[in-house]
Tab-separated table of C-alpha atoms in Angstrom:
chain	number	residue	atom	x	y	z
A	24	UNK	CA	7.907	-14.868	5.799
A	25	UNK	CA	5.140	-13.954	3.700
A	26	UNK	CA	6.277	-13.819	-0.630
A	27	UNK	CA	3.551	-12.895	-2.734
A	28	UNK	CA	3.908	-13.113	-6.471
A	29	UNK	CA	2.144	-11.183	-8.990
A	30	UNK	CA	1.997	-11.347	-13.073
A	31	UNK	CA	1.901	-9.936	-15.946
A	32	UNK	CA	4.330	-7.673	-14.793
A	33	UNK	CA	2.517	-5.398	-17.894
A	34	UNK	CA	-0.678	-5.675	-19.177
A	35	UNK	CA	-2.343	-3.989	-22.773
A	36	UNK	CA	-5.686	-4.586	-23.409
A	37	UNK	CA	-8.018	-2.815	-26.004
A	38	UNK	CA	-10.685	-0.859	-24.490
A	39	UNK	CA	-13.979	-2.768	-23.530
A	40	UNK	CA	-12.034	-5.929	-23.367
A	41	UNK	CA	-11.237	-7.478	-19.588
A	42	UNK	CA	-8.014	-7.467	-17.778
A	43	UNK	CA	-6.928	-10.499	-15.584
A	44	UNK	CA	-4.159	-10.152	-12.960
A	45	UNK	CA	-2.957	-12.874	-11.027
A	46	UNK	CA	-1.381	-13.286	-7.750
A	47	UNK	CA	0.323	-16.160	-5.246
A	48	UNK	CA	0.982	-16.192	-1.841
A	49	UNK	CA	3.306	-18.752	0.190
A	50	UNK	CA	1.756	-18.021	3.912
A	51	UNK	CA	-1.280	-20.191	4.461
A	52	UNK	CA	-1.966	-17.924	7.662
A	53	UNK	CA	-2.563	-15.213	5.123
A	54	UNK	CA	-6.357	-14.650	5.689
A	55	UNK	CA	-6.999	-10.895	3.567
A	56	UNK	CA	-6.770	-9.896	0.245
A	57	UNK	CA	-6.702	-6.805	-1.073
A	58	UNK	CA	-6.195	-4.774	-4.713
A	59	UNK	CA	-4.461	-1.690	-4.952
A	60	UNK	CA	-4.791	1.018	-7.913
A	61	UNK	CA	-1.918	4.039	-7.978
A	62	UNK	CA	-1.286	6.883	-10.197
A	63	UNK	CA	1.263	8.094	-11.246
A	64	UNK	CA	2.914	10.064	-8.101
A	65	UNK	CA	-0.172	9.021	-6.007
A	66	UNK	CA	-1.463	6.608	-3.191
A	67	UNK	CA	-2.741	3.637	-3.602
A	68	UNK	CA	-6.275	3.600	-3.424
A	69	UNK	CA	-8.292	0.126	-2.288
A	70	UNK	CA	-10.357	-0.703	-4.722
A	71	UNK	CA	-11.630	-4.485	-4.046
A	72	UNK	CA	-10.577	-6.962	-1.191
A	73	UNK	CA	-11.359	-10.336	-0.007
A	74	UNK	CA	-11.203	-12.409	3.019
A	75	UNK	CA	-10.192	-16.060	3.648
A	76	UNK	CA	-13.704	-17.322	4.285
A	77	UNK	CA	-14.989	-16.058	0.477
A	78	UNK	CA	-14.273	-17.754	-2.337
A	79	UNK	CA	-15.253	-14.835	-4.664
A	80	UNK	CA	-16.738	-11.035	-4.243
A	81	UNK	CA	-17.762	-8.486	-7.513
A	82	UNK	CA	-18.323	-4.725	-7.462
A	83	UNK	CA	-19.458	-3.753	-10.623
A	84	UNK	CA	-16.721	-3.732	-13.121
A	85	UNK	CA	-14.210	-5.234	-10.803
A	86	UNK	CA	-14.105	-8.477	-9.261
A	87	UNK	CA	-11.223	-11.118	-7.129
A	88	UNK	CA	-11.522	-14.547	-6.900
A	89	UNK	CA	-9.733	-16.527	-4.162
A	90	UNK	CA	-8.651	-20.101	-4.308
A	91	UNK	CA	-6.929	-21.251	-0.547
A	92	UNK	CA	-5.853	-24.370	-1.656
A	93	UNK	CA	-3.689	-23.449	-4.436
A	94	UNK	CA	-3.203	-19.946	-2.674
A	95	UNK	CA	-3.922	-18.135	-5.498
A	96	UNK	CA	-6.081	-14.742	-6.327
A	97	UNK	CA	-7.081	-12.979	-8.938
A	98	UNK	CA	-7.990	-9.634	-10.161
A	99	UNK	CA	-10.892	-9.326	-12.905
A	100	UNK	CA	-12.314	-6.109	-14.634
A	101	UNK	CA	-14.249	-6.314	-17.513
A	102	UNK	CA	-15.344	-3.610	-19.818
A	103	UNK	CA	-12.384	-1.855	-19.587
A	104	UNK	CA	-12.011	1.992	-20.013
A	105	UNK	CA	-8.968	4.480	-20.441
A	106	UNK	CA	-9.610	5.387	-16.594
A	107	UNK	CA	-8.664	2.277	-15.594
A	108	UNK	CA	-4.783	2.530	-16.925
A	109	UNK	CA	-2.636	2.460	-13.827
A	110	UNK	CA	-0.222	-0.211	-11.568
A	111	UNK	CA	-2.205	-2.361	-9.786
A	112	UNK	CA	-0.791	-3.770	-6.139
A	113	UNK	CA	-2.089	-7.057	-4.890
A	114	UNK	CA	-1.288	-8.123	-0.779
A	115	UNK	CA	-1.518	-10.875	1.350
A	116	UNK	CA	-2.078	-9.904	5.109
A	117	UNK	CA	-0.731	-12.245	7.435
A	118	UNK	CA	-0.483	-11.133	11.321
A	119	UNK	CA	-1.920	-8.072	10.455
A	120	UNK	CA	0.998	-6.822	7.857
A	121	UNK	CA	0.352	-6.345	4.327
A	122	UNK	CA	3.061	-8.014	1.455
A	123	UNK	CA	2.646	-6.371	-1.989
A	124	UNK	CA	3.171	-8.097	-4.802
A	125	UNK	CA	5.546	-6.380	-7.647
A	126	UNK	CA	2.478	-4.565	-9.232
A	127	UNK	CA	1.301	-4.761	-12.554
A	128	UNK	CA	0.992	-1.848	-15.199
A	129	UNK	CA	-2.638	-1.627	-17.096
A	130	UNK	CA	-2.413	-0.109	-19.835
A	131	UNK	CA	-5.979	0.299	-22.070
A	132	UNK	CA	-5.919	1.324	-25.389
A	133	UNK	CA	-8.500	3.341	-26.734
B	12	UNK	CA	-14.925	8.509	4.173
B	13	UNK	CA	-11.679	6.740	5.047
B	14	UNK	CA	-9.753	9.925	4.276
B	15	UNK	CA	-5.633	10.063	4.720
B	16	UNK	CA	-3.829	13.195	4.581
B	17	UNK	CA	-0.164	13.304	4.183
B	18	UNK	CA	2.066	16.749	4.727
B	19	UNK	CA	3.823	17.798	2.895
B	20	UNK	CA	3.320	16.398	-0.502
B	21	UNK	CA	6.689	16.817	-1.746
B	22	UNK	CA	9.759	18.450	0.234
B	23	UNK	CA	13.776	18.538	-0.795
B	24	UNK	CA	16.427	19.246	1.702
B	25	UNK	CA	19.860	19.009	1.892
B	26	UNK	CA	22.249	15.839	2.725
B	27	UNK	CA	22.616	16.104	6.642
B	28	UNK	CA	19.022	18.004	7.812
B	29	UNK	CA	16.004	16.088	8.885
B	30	UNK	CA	12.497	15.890	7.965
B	31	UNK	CA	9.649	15.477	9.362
B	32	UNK	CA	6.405	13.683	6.977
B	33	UNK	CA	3.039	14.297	9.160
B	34	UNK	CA	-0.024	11.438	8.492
B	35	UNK	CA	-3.491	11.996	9.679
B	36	UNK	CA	-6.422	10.022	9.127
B	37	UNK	CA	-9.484	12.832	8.904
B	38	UNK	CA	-12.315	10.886	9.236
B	39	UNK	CA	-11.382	7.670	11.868
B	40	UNK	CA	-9.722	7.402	14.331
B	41	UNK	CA	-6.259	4.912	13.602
B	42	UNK	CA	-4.852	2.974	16.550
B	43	UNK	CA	-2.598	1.572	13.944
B	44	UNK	CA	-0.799	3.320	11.414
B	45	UNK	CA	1.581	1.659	8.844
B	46	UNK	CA	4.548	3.479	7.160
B	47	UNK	CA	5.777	2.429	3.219
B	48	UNK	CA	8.949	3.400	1.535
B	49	UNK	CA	8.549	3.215	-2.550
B	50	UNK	CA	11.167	3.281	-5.010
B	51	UNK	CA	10.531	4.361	-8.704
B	52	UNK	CA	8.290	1.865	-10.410
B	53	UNK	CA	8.868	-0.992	-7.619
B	54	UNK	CA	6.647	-2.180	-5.010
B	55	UNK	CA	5.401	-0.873	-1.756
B	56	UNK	CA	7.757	-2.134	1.067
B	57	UNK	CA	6.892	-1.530	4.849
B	58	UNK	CA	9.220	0.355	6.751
B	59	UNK	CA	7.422	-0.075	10.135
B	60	UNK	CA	4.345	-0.234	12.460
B	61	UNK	CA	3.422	2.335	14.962
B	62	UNK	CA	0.172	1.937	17.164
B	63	UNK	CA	-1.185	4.783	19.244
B	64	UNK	CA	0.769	5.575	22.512
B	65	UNK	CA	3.268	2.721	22.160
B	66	UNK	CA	7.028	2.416	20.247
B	67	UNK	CA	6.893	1.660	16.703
B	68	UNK	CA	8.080	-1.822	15.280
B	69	UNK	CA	10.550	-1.739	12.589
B	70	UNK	CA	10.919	-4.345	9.689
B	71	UNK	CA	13.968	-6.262	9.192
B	72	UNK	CA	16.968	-4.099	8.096
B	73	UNK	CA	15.152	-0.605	8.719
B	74	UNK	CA	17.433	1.881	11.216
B	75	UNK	CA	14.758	2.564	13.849
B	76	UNK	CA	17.323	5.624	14.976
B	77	UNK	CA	17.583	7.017	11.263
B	78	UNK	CA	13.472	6.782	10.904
B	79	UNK	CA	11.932	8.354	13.698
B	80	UNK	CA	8.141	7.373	14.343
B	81	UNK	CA	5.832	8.726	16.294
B	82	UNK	CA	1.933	8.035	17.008
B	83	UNK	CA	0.833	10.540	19.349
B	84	UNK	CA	-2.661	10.100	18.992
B	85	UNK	CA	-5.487	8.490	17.309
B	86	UNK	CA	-5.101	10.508	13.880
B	87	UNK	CA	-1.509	11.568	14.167
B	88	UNK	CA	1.474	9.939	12.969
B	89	UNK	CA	4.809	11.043	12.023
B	90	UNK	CA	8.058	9.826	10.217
B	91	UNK	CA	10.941	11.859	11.112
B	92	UNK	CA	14.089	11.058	8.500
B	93	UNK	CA	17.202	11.941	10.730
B	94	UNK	CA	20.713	12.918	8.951
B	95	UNK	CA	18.995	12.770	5.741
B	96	UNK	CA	21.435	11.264	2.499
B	97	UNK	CA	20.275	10.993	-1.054
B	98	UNK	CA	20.049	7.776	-0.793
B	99	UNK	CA	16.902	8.017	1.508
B	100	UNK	CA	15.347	10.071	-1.685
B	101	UNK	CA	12.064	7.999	-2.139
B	102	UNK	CA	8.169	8.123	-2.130
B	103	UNK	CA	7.005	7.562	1.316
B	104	UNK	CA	3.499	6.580	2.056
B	105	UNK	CA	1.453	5.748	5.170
B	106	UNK	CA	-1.296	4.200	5.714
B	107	UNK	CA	-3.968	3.578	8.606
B	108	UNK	CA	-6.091	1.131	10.005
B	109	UNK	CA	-9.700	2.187	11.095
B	110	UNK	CA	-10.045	0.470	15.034
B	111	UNK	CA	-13.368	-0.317	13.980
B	112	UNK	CA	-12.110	-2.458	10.889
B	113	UNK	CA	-8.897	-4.806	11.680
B	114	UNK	CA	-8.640	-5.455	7.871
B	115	UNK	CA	-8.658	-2.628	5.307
B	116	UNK	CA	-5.603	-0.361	5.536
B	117	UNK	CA	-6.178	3.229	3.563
B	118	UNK	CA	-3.281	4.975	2.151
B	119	UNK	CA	-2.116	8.667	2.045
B	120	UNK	CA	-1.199	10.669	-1.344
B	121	UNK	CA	2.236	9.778	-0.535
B	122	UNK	CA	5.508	12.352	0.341
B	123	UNK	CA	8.033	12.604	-2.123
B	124	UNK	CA	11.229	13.434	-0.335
B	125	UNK	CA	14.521	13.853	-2.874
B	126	UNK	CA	17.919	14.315	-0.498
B	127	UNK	CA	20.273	16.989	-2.474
């Protein structure tokens, strides 16, 4: 089945600098991609995603880049703030089920 | 928009009751909902699949008689955790899947359930 790997497994940054988090899958049937933030004792809440036809998509701050040859995908926010401290999921969906990766703890220093 | 509700938030019981964890999506209506099981600072891993008005599919090792799912309707789920042990203690989460989008999949606030 579908094993999707995720690092740093931690991640300190100072604040305003950018935070990169990458991800691999092994399932080239995978074909959606999307980031996860949670809170402490809360639900994740979607914050970016991509599909298998785009190589790259940006929402302000945030942005994930996709590369389906090397199956790999990547998490980019720039101008980091406190707010953003959190773990953040990646997932591969293949056949309609999403695979989390292990998460990764932000942590933004101020 | 894209609003999941989970009920309750938190609950505790005692080894050998059963509990019942209630997901709604407000705002959609969800022919498929999703249900997570979370362990203290690991990952999200899916328990099963439930689709509106149809049996739920289980993952690989889940007890489908222990876990007790059941999509009545379009915005109703529920996860039922029979003969409750400690060892179910855990963050459960749902999730649901708009019928008009076949990709995203928006999450609850998550039940904490601890098994005394």
């Amino acid at each position: 089945g579908e094993n999707v790997e995720q690092h740093p497994s931690t991640l300190s940054v100072q604040e305003g600098d950018s935070a990169v988090i990458k991800c691999t899958y092994s399932d080239s049937a995978s074909n959606y991609f999307p980031w996860y933030k949670q809170e402490l004792g809360k639900g994740p809440q979607l914050i970016i995603d991509i599909r298998s036809n785009v190589g790259e998509k940006k929402d302000q701050r945030i942005a994930v880049t996709l590369n389906k040859t090397a199956k790999h995908f990547s998490l980019h926010i720039t101008e980091t703030q406190p707010e953003d401290s959190a773990v953040y999921f990646c997932a591969a969906s293949v056949w309609n089920k999403l695979v989390f990766g292990a998460g990764t703890i932000l942590r933004v220093k101020s | 928009g894209a609003v999941v509700s989970q009920h309750p938030s938190w609950v505790i019981c005692k080894s050998g009751t059963s509990v019942k964890i209630e997901c709604r999506s407000l705002d959609f209506q969800a022919t498929t909902m999703f249900w997570y099981r979370q362990f203290p600072k690991q990952s999200l891993m899916l328990m099963a699949t439930s689709n509106e008005g149809s049996k739920a599919t289980y993952e690989q090792g889940v007890e489908k008689d222990k876990f007790l799912i059941n999509h009545a309707s379009l915005t109703l789920s529920t996860l039922t955790v029979t003969s409750a042990h400690p060892e179910d203690s855990s963050f459960y989460i749902c999730s649901a899947r708009d019928r008009a989008s076949p990709y995203e999949q928006y999450f609850g606030p998550g039940t904490r359930l601890t098994v005394t």
